[in-house]
Amino acid sequence: MILPMACRTRQTDVLIIGAGSAGCAVARRLVDKGDQSVLLVEAGGANRSWKVQIPAAAVRLAGDPEFDWCYQTGPDRSRANRVDQCYRGKGLGGSSSINGMVYVRGASGDFDRWALRGCSGWAWRDVEPVYRELEGNADCSNKKKDGIRVATRVVNRGHKTTKAFMESANVMGLATIEDYNAGEQEGLGFAQLTQRRGFRVSSSKAFLSPISRRRNFSISINTLVLKLVVVAGRVSGALILRDGEIEFIESQRTVLCAGAINTPQILMLSGIGNARELSKLGIEPVLDSPHIGRNLLEHPLVKLVYETNVETFNDAKRPLAAVRHLFEFLCFGEGPLAGVFQAVGFFKSRSELALPDLQLHFLPLALCPGNDGVLKISRRSGVSIYVNLSRPQSVGGVSLESPDPMKAPKIAYNLLENDADVEALVRGMEIIQAIMAQQPIAGLVRNELVPGCDVMALGQAAAVEMVRSSAEPAYHPIGTCAMGIGPSAVVDPRLKFRGLEDLWIADASIMPDLISGNTNAVCMMIGDRLGRWLAERC
Ligand SMILES: Cc1cc2nc3c(=O)[nH]c(=O)nc-3n(C[C@H](O)[C@H](O)[C@H](O)COP(=O)(O)OP(=O)(O)OC[C@H]3O[C@@H](n4cnc5c(N)ncnc54)[C@H](O)[C@@H]3O)c2cc1C
């Protein structure tokens, strides 16, 4: 590897690339151990804006280049070549600074399945204590009361429509559960959120705030990692770009935490990936590792929207309501300013399934498609229910379009390639429509805005077509550098990169398959575990 002429060099014991959900957790464990220098490098800024702190402003973050990489997917051949936004958080906290804050650990069965796939040490009995140690939720009985880092809270003052929806779901056999994070998920409960007194708790707030002044720790923001430097089979650091200057960071150990899209991108830019494809782009192959970037998995999601005859969060800007909501936020950390997700549930598309295969989010807010097809806050009062498939079979991939690190990678979801995935979503919509037809929620609904037709009455072919044309990604991409023991595994179960020395990966890319739930909690847990393992070796 030839370094650019006159390139400045800095040294660190551990280099962590990406200060997102996982990267901040890795840093915290290593810095706490105290005997190694740790440098955390992040492409984005400090994310101190009020828009990051106040949950209601989250809608302004996605799509803003200050906070988001603003990627777009390629045309999806499984959905009539539809192109989607692929929001990815940028700046301290990464995607945990722009996400919806819904906190889900995943089902016990997800992690037991990982262990069965050869990822020893990742069964529920292994990861559940790690979650417990990370959390600080005084509301849920199974969690540590004094919690150390990631503050979570449960929605306490649910909106009238949220409570009515939960009652109607009960009538349809979907029971209310106190804590969907206890391992068994089936049922519906008030949402658990990564918040303290209604304010967002990103991974940088949770993990970095207490260590920001430690002598063995430095953070370099607005710093883009261009590529890894590989010498004689080991990663010896990375080339970074900061203030227009290229620098070489020389490290004993390097940890990639750039997320499911950027981690494979950085590897491929470094010549690590499918050698044939890299050569075609003019990148000199360093290691032929064809599985990097493959196995992109994502939760496909459909939305149902209803107009109500009672005020909802759509009315929050009316003068009297605004004062009430400000009071509710400041006094209780609740209400529309504290976010829109109020209930989360897990249910089965077919009763014979062993585990729920569908997840729902209930929002006392109607979002309707504008003329450009993008969902906007409706002027009418209403509610929305998002339904996503928990463990889809459709697989996509991330690859390079250009050897230029400033250019976006190519993201191909193939979100609904698998017919069974589509059928489960059709069934999910039918189940939600059946719940919405039950009292008491039916009494609060004026009419259905989206999809606006009886899915069951449509017939299977038309319902499948409708799901294919309306489904979208849930912003939970994973799996592009999957952990495992077989030939397709990119990292081993201790997250060490296979094929090069002194490189580890900890982020959403290492998940071998999708967990049943939103992916922030699992990324923090992954980062915490790698941080502990690396600290043990100090
Ligand atoms: C809009 C949105 C809503 C979501 N809602 C929820 C939710 O409600 N609940 C939930 O659990 N999950 C949610 N998620 C998903 C969840 O937030 C992510 O899965 C999780 O944060 C990913 O963590 P990560 O560590 O893999 O990557 P990230 O948190 O994305 O971190 C990667 C970091 O690496 C940095 N980086 C990338 N490339 C480079 C480079 N070349 N040089 C330097 N730095 C680089 C990035 O800027 C970023 O800070 C949501 C995601 C989005 C985008």
XYZ file of C-alpha atoms and ligand atoms in Angstrom:
591
model
C 0.000 0.000 0.000
C 1.545 3.325 -1.054
C 0.518 6.284 1.091
C -0.029 9.691 -0.529
C 3.108 11.876 -0.547
C 3.612 14.059 2.533
C 0.652 12.473 4.274
C 0.551 13.315 8.002
C 0.495 10.276 10.307
C -1.169 9.956 13.729
C -1.079 6.918 15.979
C -3.633 5.269 18.222
C -4.000 1.889 19.872
C -7.589 1.413 18.726
C -9.250 3.167 15.779
C -13.064 3.041 15.703
C -14.656 4.068 12.391
C -18.192 5.478 12.776
C -19.779 6.950 15.929
C -23.222 5.392 15.482
C -25.286 3.058 17.657
C -22.566 0.418 17.813
C -19.428 2.558 17.487
C -20.192 4.665 20.581
C -20.830 1.505 22.616
C -17.500 -0.023 21.539
C -15.703 3.195 22.474
C -17.317 3.372 25.906
C -16.187 -0.101 26.976
C -12.641 0.401 25.715
C -12.225 3.860 27.227
C -13.620 2.665 30.564
C -10.886 0.022 30.634
C -8.480 2.938 30.494
C -5.134 1.586 29.363
C -5.313 2.050 25.578
C -5.642 5.150 23.456
C -8.909 5.145 21.514
C -9.704 7.353 18.514
C -13.309 7.502 17.283
C -13.635 8.911 13.775
C -16.973 10.183 12.470
C -17.844 11.631 9.055
C -20.638 13.873 10.367
C -20.794 16.607 13.001
C -21.573 16.851 16.710
C -25.385 16.633 16.309
C -26.060 19.129 19.096
C -29.053 20.661 17.271
C -32.416 20.910 19.078
C -33.814 18.941 16.154
C -31.869 15.907 17.343
C -32.867 16.355 20.999
C -36.641 16.942 20.633
C -38.359 13.849 19.221
C -41.092 15.767 17.375
C -38.392 17.317 15.176
C -37.244 13.898 13.948
C -39.206 14.393 10.710
C -36.791 17.233 9.849
C -33.672 15.090 10.228
C -34.114 12.408 7.584
C -33.285 13.933 4.208
C -31.206 16.798 5.671
C -27.554 16.318 4.591
C -26.341 17.664 7.940
C -27.751 14.592 9.691
C -28.371 12.057 6.931
C -26.262 10.508 4.176
C -29.325 11.007 1.914
C -28.825 7.788 -0.019
C -31.270 6.513 -2.588
C -31.747 2.903 -3.523
C -31.470 1.655 -7.062
C -34.717 0.797 -8.896
C -36.215 -2.229 -7.108
C -37.143 -4.901 -9.633
C -39.431 -6.602 -7.100
C -41.560 -3.433 -6.799
C -41.971 -2.106 -10.337
C -38.530 -0.407 -10.209
C -39.502 1.814 -7.314
C -36.702 4.010 -5.894
C -36.651 4.704 -2.134
C -34.832 7.014 0.208
C -32.360 5.039 2.300
C -31.976 7.289 5.346
C -28.707 6.700 7.270
C -27.739 8.836 10.244
C -24.592 10.957 10.058
C -22.815 12.644 12.976
C -22.390 11.586 16.593
C -24.952 8.917 17.409
C -25.285 7.894 13.742
C -28.747 6.583 12.956
C -29.687 6.634 16.661
C -29.651 10.447 16.339
C -32.320 10.489 13.606
C -34.365 7.362 14.307
C -37.887 6.884 15.685
C -36.494 5.890 19.125
C -38.619 2.722 19.406
C -36.683 0.356 21.657
C -36.949 -3.360 20.844
C -34.458 -6.003 21.907
C -35.739 -8.705 19.535
C -37.343 -12.062 20.361
C -35.478 -14.716 22.328
C -35.988 -17.009 19.310
C -34.036 -14.630 17.047
C -30.858 -14.991 19.046
C -31.329 -18.716 19.640
C -31.587 -19.021 15.834
C -28.287 -17.135 15.449
C -26.669 -19.574 17.870
C -28.095 -22.532 15.925
C -26.566 -21.053 12.757
C -23.163 -21.431 14.403
C -22.883 -18.031 16.096
C -22.009 -19.485 19.463
C -22.262 -17.030 22.330
C -25.237 -15.196 20.754
C -28.163 -17.196 22.195
C -30.804 -15.307 24.215
C -29.245 -16.511 27.473
C -25.985 -14.843 26.329
C -27.386 -11.522 25.099
C -30.224 -10.907 27.582
C -27.855 -10.089 30.485
C -25.966 -7.682 28.207
C -29.207 -5.845 27.379
C -30.132 -5.720 31.048
C -26.826 -4.177 31.961
C -27.151 -1.535 29.237
C -30.681 -0.383 30.050
C -32.048 2.063 32.546
C -35.778 1.561 32.464
C -37.385 1.864 35.870
C -40.807 1.056 34.400
C -40.220 -2.535 33.340
C -39.903 -5.093 36.062
C -37.400 -7.333 34.319
C -34.830 -4.582 33.880
C -32.226 -3.064 36.151
C -33.720 -0.232 38.139
C -30.595 1.906 38.320
C -29.703 1.284 34.634
C -26.275 2.371 33.582
C -26.400 3.933 30.166
C -29.238 3.638 27.678
C -32.219 5.341 29.292
C -35.532 4.051 27.993
C -39.080 4.919 28.988
C -42.508 3.466 28.348
C -45.307 5.645 26.919
C -47.336 6.442 30.025
C -50.090 8.753 28.848
C -51.292 7.026 25.712
C -53.633 8.941 23.411
C -57.342 8.027 23.477
C -57.002 6.353 20.048
C -53.957 4.342 21.173
C -55.881 2.921 24.132
C -58.929 2.235 21.960
C -56.783 0.453 19.366
C -55.265 -1.731 22.086
C -58.719 -2.650 23.398
C -59.938 -3.535 19.921
C -56.830 -5.647 19.363
C -57.665 -7.483 22.605
C -61.118 -8.247 21.214
C -59.420 -9.774 18.173
C -57.216 -11.962 20.376
C -54.064 -9.825 20.472
C -53.410 -9.479 24.193
C -51.909 -6.439 25.895
C -48.434 -7.236 27.207
C -46.546 -5.206 29.757
C -43.087 -5.703 28.284
C -42.453 -6.917 24.743
C -38.740 -6.926 25.504
C -38.839 -9.841 27.915
C -38.114 -12.453 25.225
C -41.625 -13.549 24.217
C -43.139 -10.849 22.041
C -46.640 -11.882 20.985
C -49.132 -9.157 21.945
C -49.323 -5.401 22.001
C -47.889 -2.937 24.491
C -47.182 0.745 25.015
C -44.017 1.687 23.137
C -40.646 1.669 24.886
C -38.500 4.553 23.668
C -34.857 5.575 23.989
C -35.677 8.793 25.816
C -35.069 10.520 29.122
C -37.896 12.854 30.229
C -39.097 12.920 26.631
C -35.738 13.918 25.088
C -33.880 11.646 22.670
C -31.154 9.442 24.100
C -28.872 8.690 21.166
C -25.973 6.295 21.530
C -23.568 9.240 21.725
C -25.561 10.722 24.599
C -25.771 7.360 26.330
C -22.202 6.201 25.891
C -19.932 9.146 25.021
C -21.115 11.983 27.269
C -19.551 10.498 30.429
C -16.186 9.775 28.761
C -15.710 12.778 26.477
C -12.918 14.257 28.661
C -10.980 11.069 29.349
C -7.278 11.361 28.512
C -7.122 8.122 26.557
C -10.021 9.120 24.286
C -10.300 11.416 21.242
C -13.137 11.986 18.821
C -12.560 13.342 15.336
C -15.789 14.618 13.765
C -16.283 15.832 10.180
C -13.681 13.236 9.250
C -14.326 10.866 6.376
C -12.585 7.500 6.311
C -11.489 6.960 2.721
C -10.091 3.444 2.977
C -8.330 0.971 5.230
C -4.593 0.477 4.886
C -3.555 -3.172 4.584
C 0.070 -4.221 4.928
C 1.188 -7.851 4.803
C -2.200 -9.309 5.663
C -2.996 -6.947 8.531
C -4.976 -3.741 8.741
C -2.566 -1.102 9.990
C -4.970 1.833 10.018
C -6.969 4.051 7.689
C -6.657 7.039 5.404
C -8.915 9.861 6.492
C -9.975 13.172 4.975
C -10.350 16.133 7.303
C -10.425 19.829 6.442
C -9.347 18.957 2.912
C -6.198 17.117 4.120
C -5.554 13.399 3.881
C -4.018 11.808 7.003
C -2.923 8.293 7.860
C -4.183 7.010 11.211
C -1.917 4.184 12.245
C -3.607 1.773 14.648
C -2.851 -1.464 16.443
C -6.460 -2.520 16.097
C -9.225 -1.187 13.834
C -12.966 -1.550 14.360
C -15.414 -0.800 11.522
C -18.743 0.560 12.825
C -19.923 2.501 9.769
C -23.274 0.687 9.463
C -24.805 -1.823 7.045
C -24.316 0.410 3.984
C -20.986 2.158 4.655
C -19.045 -0.662 6.283
C -19.107 -2.816 3.105
C -18.466 0.353 1.064
C -15.276 1.164 3.030
C -14.083 -2.452 2.730
C -14.645 -2.476 -1.029
C -12.935 0.910 -1.464
C -9.973 -0.705 0.315
C -9.804 -3.541 -2.207
C -11.564 -6.020 0.091
C -14.553 -7.612 -1.632
C -15.388 -9.350 -4.884
C -11.993 -9.135 -6.621
C -13.428 -9.362 -10.146
C -15.935 -6.557 -9.588
C -13.355 -4.365 -7.832
C -10.868 -4.803 -10.688
C -13.544 -3.692 -13.164
C -13.777 -0.406 -11.234
C -10.002 0.011 -11.251
C -9.576 -0.865 -7.559
C -6.624 -3.130 -6.878
C -7.951 -6.202 -5.007
C -6.310 -6.825 -1.629
C -8.499 -9.732 -0.532
C -11.071 -11.619 -2.584
C -14.022 -11.750 -0.196
C -17.111 -12.023 -2.442
C -19.699 -12.104 0.342
C -19.037 -8.540 1.454
C -22.105 -6.452 0.605
C -24.326 -9.457 -0.058
C -27.135 -10.583 2.249
C -28.701 -7.111 2.558
C -31.910 -7.666 4.530
C -34.551 -5.090 5.370
C -38.017 -5.030 6.969
C -40.662 -4.365 4.267
C -43.416 -2.137 5.633
C -46.982 -1.193 4.657
C -49.075 1.628 6.103
C -52.753 1.979 6.936
C -54.145 5.450 7.656
C -57.542 6.428 9.111
C -59.369 9.709 9.560
C -60.806 10.032 13.064
C -63.663 11.965 14.602
C -61.490 12.926 17.602
C -58.451 15.208 17.729
C -55.107 13.488 17.321
C -51.500 14.637 16.965
C -52.530 16.133 13.594
C -54.202 18.877 15.630
C -51.177 19.530 17.848
C -50.371 22.904 16.246
C -53.741 24.498 17.092
C -53.049 27.284 19.623
C -54.752 25.752 22.675
C -53.556 22.252 21.872
C -49.975 23.501 21.398
C -49.911 25.016 24.896
C -51.336 21.811 26.373
C -48.758 19.691 24.556
C -45.861 21.891 25.623
C -47.032 21.545 29.235
C -47.359 17.761 28.817
C -43.858 17.546 27.389
C -42.182 19.717 30.010
C -44.021 18.177 32.981
C -44.237 14.525 31.952
C -41.972 14.081 28.909
C -45.039 12.850 26.994
C -47.366 13.894 24.157
C -46.680 14.738 20.499
C -43.423 16.567 21.248
C -42.060 13.294 22.665
C -42.662 11.421 19.427
C -45.400 9.675 17.531
C -44.926 5.961 18.187
C -47.262 4.995 21.026
C -47.859 1.248 20.793
C -45.833 -1.653 19.406
C -47.128 -5.164 18.784
C -46.093 -8.521 17.391
C -48.580 -10.897 15.767
C -48.844 -13.905 13.460
C -49.978 -13.795 9.833
C -51.080 -17.435 10.238
C -52.131 -18.980 13.542
C -50.074 -22.138 12.968
C -46.767 -20.204 13.078
C -44.545 -20.830 16.097
C -43.527 -17.165 16.419
C -45.122 -13.869 15.405
C -43.867 -12.886 11.943
C -45.363 -9.378 11.836
C -44.747 -6.204 13.843
C -47.022 -3.185 14.136
C -46.524 0.404 15.245
C -49.524 2.544 16.199
C -49.295 6.334 15.741
C -52.044 8.799 16.754
C -51.092 10.783 13.648
C -52.293 10.510 10.051
C -49.638 10.679 7.363
C -51.014 10.726 3.814
C -49.271 10.581 0.439
C -48.917 13.970 -1.269
C -48.973 14.467 -5.059
C -45.315 13.355 -5.180
C -46.224 10.105 -3.372
C -44.279 11.114 -0.228
C -46.205 10.834 3.048
C -47.018 14.163 4.684
C -48.782 15.101 7.921
C -52.465 15.239 7.027
C -54.615 18.304 7.762
C -57.314 15.906 8.944
C -57.217 14.270 12.393
C -56.232 10.645 12.142
C -54.122 7.654 13.072
C -51.666 5.401 11.245
C -50.676 1.786 11.699
C -47.396 0.567 10.218
C -47.058 -3.173 9.646
C -43.751 -4.782 8.819
C -42.548 -8.299 8.244
C -40.123 -9.336 10.984
C -37.967 -11.915 9.237
C -38.243 -11.473 5.448
C -36.689 -13.921 2.994
C -36.044 -11.366 0.211
C -32.352 -10.510 -0.092
C -30.554 -7.555 -1.682
C -27.014 -6.220 -1.756
C -24.645 -3.244 -1.521
C -21.917 -2.728 -4.119
C -19.729 0.042 -5.490
C -20.693 2.154 -8.433
C -17.448 4.117 -8.396
C -13.992 3.946 -6.766
C -14.592 7.492 -5.478
C -15.197 7.454 -1.674
C -17.306 10.608 -2.010
C -19.838 8.807 -4.217
C -22.778 6.877 -2.768
C -22.684 3.085 -2.924
C -25.241 1.165 -4.961
C -28.074 -0.167 -2.795
C -30.335 -2.882 -4.235
C -33.053 -4.014 -1.827
C -35.158 -6.501 -3.832
C -37.513 -5.850 -0.947
C -40.327 -8.145 -2.063
C -38.496 -10.675 -4.203
C -40.002 -13.505 -2.189
C -43.741 -14.176 -2.733
C -44.234 -15.477 0.823
C -43.079 -12.082 2.165
C -45.784 -10.333 0.135
C -48.483 -12.782 1.222
C -47.639 -12.249 4.904
C -47.961 -8.473 4.467
C -51.336 -8.873 2.732
C -52.506 -10.923 5.702
C -51.105 -8.280 8.066
C -53.217 -5.593 6.398
C -56.311 -7.774 6.610
C -55.737 -8.330 10.342
C -55.309 -4.596 11.026
C -58.490 -3.817 9.071
C -60.328 -6.404 11.166
C -59.051 -4.772 14.385
C -60.058 -1.308 13.135
C -63.595 -2.598 12.512
C -63.969 -3.523 16.219
C -65.200 -1.266 19.002
C -63.979 0.901 20.628
C -61.565 2.060 17.887
C -64.246 1.716 15.176
C -66.305 4.349 17.013
C -63.456 6.880 16.723
C -62.852 6.329 12.998
C -64.544 8.397 10.304
C -63.092 6.551 7.282
C -60.044 4.752 5.964
C -57.669 6.950 3.927
C -54.970 4.367 3.061
C -55.339 1.863 1.458
C -58.995 2.897 1.309
C -60.333 -0.474 0.218
C -61.213 -3.770 1.882
C -58.036 -5.827 1.341
C -59.793 -9.148 1.817
C -62.498 -8.252 -0.716
C -59.868 -7.285 -3.306
C -58.924 -10.874 -4.029
C -55.397 -12.286 -3.682
C -53.928 -11.078 -7.001
C -55.045 -7.464 -6.559
C -54.007 -7.447 -2.879
C -50.533 -8.719 -3.798
C -50.274 -6.021 -6.459
C -51.311 -3.357 -3.953
C -48.676 -4.473 -1.420
C -45.984 -4.567 -4.112
C -46.796 -1.036 -5.205
C -47.032 0.462 -1.704
C -44.498 -1.403 0.494
C -41.401 0.499 1.532
C -38.260 -0.107 3.588
C -38.393 0.436 7.362
C -34.809 1.850 7.482
C -33.450 -1.274 9.183
C -30.821 -2.566 6.705
C -28.554 -5.293 8.067
C -26.489 -8.333 7.156
C -23.960 -7.088 4.576
C -20.906 -8.406 6.496
C -22.643 -11.325 8.175
C -21.248 -13.147 11.186
C -21.018 -16.939 11.038
C -18.771 -19.919 10.639
C -19.468 -21.026 7.044
C -17.747 -19.911 3.842
C -20.121 -16.923 3.428
C -19.311 -15.470 6.865
C -17.436 -12.165 6.792
C -16.746 -12.063 10.539
C -16.506 -14.878 13.079
C -18.756 -15.045 16.183
C -16.247 -12.850 18.081
C -16.675 -10.278 15.254
C -13.129 -10.654 13.994
C -12.770 -10.140 10.250
C -11.967 -13.378 8.438
C -8.937 -13.084 6.193
C -7.076 -10.090 7.628
C -5.495 -9.471 11.039
C -6.330 -6.677 13.488
C -9.729 -5.827 11.987
C -13.137 -6.233 13.645
C -16.669 -5.190 12.628
C -19.441 -4.160 15.018
C -22.658 -2.697 13.578
C -25.868 -3.747 11.829
C -23.867 -5.328 8.999
C -22.778 -8.312 11.125
C -26.302 -9.625 11.838
C -26.697 -12.956 10.044
C -30.453 -12.381 9.623
C -33.084 -9.908 10.752
C -34.333 -9.833 14.288
C -38.030 -9.344 15.077
C -37.950 -5.655 15.841
C -36.307 -2.308 15.222
C -32.547 -2.542 15.047
C -31.052 0.173 17.265
C -30.993 -1.817 20.525
C -29.336 -4.815 18.929
C -26.623 -2.603 17.368
C -25.814 -1.056 20.759
C -25.699 -4.531 22.288
C -23.353 -5.737 19.496
C -21.045 -2.754 20.059
C -21.034 -3.243 23.811
C -20.073 -6.896 23.432
C -17.176 -6.232 21.065
C -15.972 -3.417 23.330
C -15.865 -5.845 26.270
C -14.065 -8.515 24.259
C -11.432 -6.096 23.007
C -11.017 -4.630 26.511
C -10.395 -8.132 27.901
C -7.434 -8.454 25.543
C -5.897 -5.127 26.620
C -35.085 7.243 9.866
C -34.744 6.046 10.719
C -35.648 5.614 11.686
C -35.332 4.506 12.484
N -36.144 4.189 13.531
C -35.740 3.266 14.427
C -36.438 3.063 15.639
O -37.431 3.732 15.942
N -35.964 2.120 16.503
C -34.859 1.376 16.229
O -34.508 0.512 17.028
N -34.185 1.535 15.077
C -34.568 2.482 14.202
N -33.818 2.718 13.088
C -32.672 1.840 12.808
C -31.483 2.032 13.742
O -31.374 3.383 14.148
C -30.214 1.547 13.049
O -30.377 0.187 12.681
C -28.981 1.626 13.916
O -28.837 2.912 14.472
C -27.747 1.278 13.079
O -26.616 1.331 13.909
P -25.160 1.123 13.302
O -24.223 1.230 14.438
O -25.143 -0.106 12.476
O -24.946 2.317 12.257
P -25.187 3.880 12.403
O -25.857 4.208 13.692
O -25.864 4.305 11.162
O -23.709 4.471 12.492
C -22.792 4.475 11.441
C -21.903 5.707 11.643
O -20.769 5.597 10.795
C -20.517 6.859 10.215
N -19.793 6.640 8.950
C -20.242 5.987 7.865
N -19.292 5.996 6.898
C -18.223 6.670 7.390
C -16.953 7.020 6.861
N -16.574 6.676 5.624
N -16.098 7.727 7.649
C -16.458 8.076 8.924
N -17.664 7.783 9.459
C -18.534 7.083 8.704
C -21.913 7.419 9.990
O -21.900 8.812 9.779
C -22.626 6.999 11.260
O -22.481 7.944 12.284
C -34.112 3.802 12.270
C -33.217 4.232 11.294
C -33.509 5.356 10.534
C -32.502 5.830 9.524
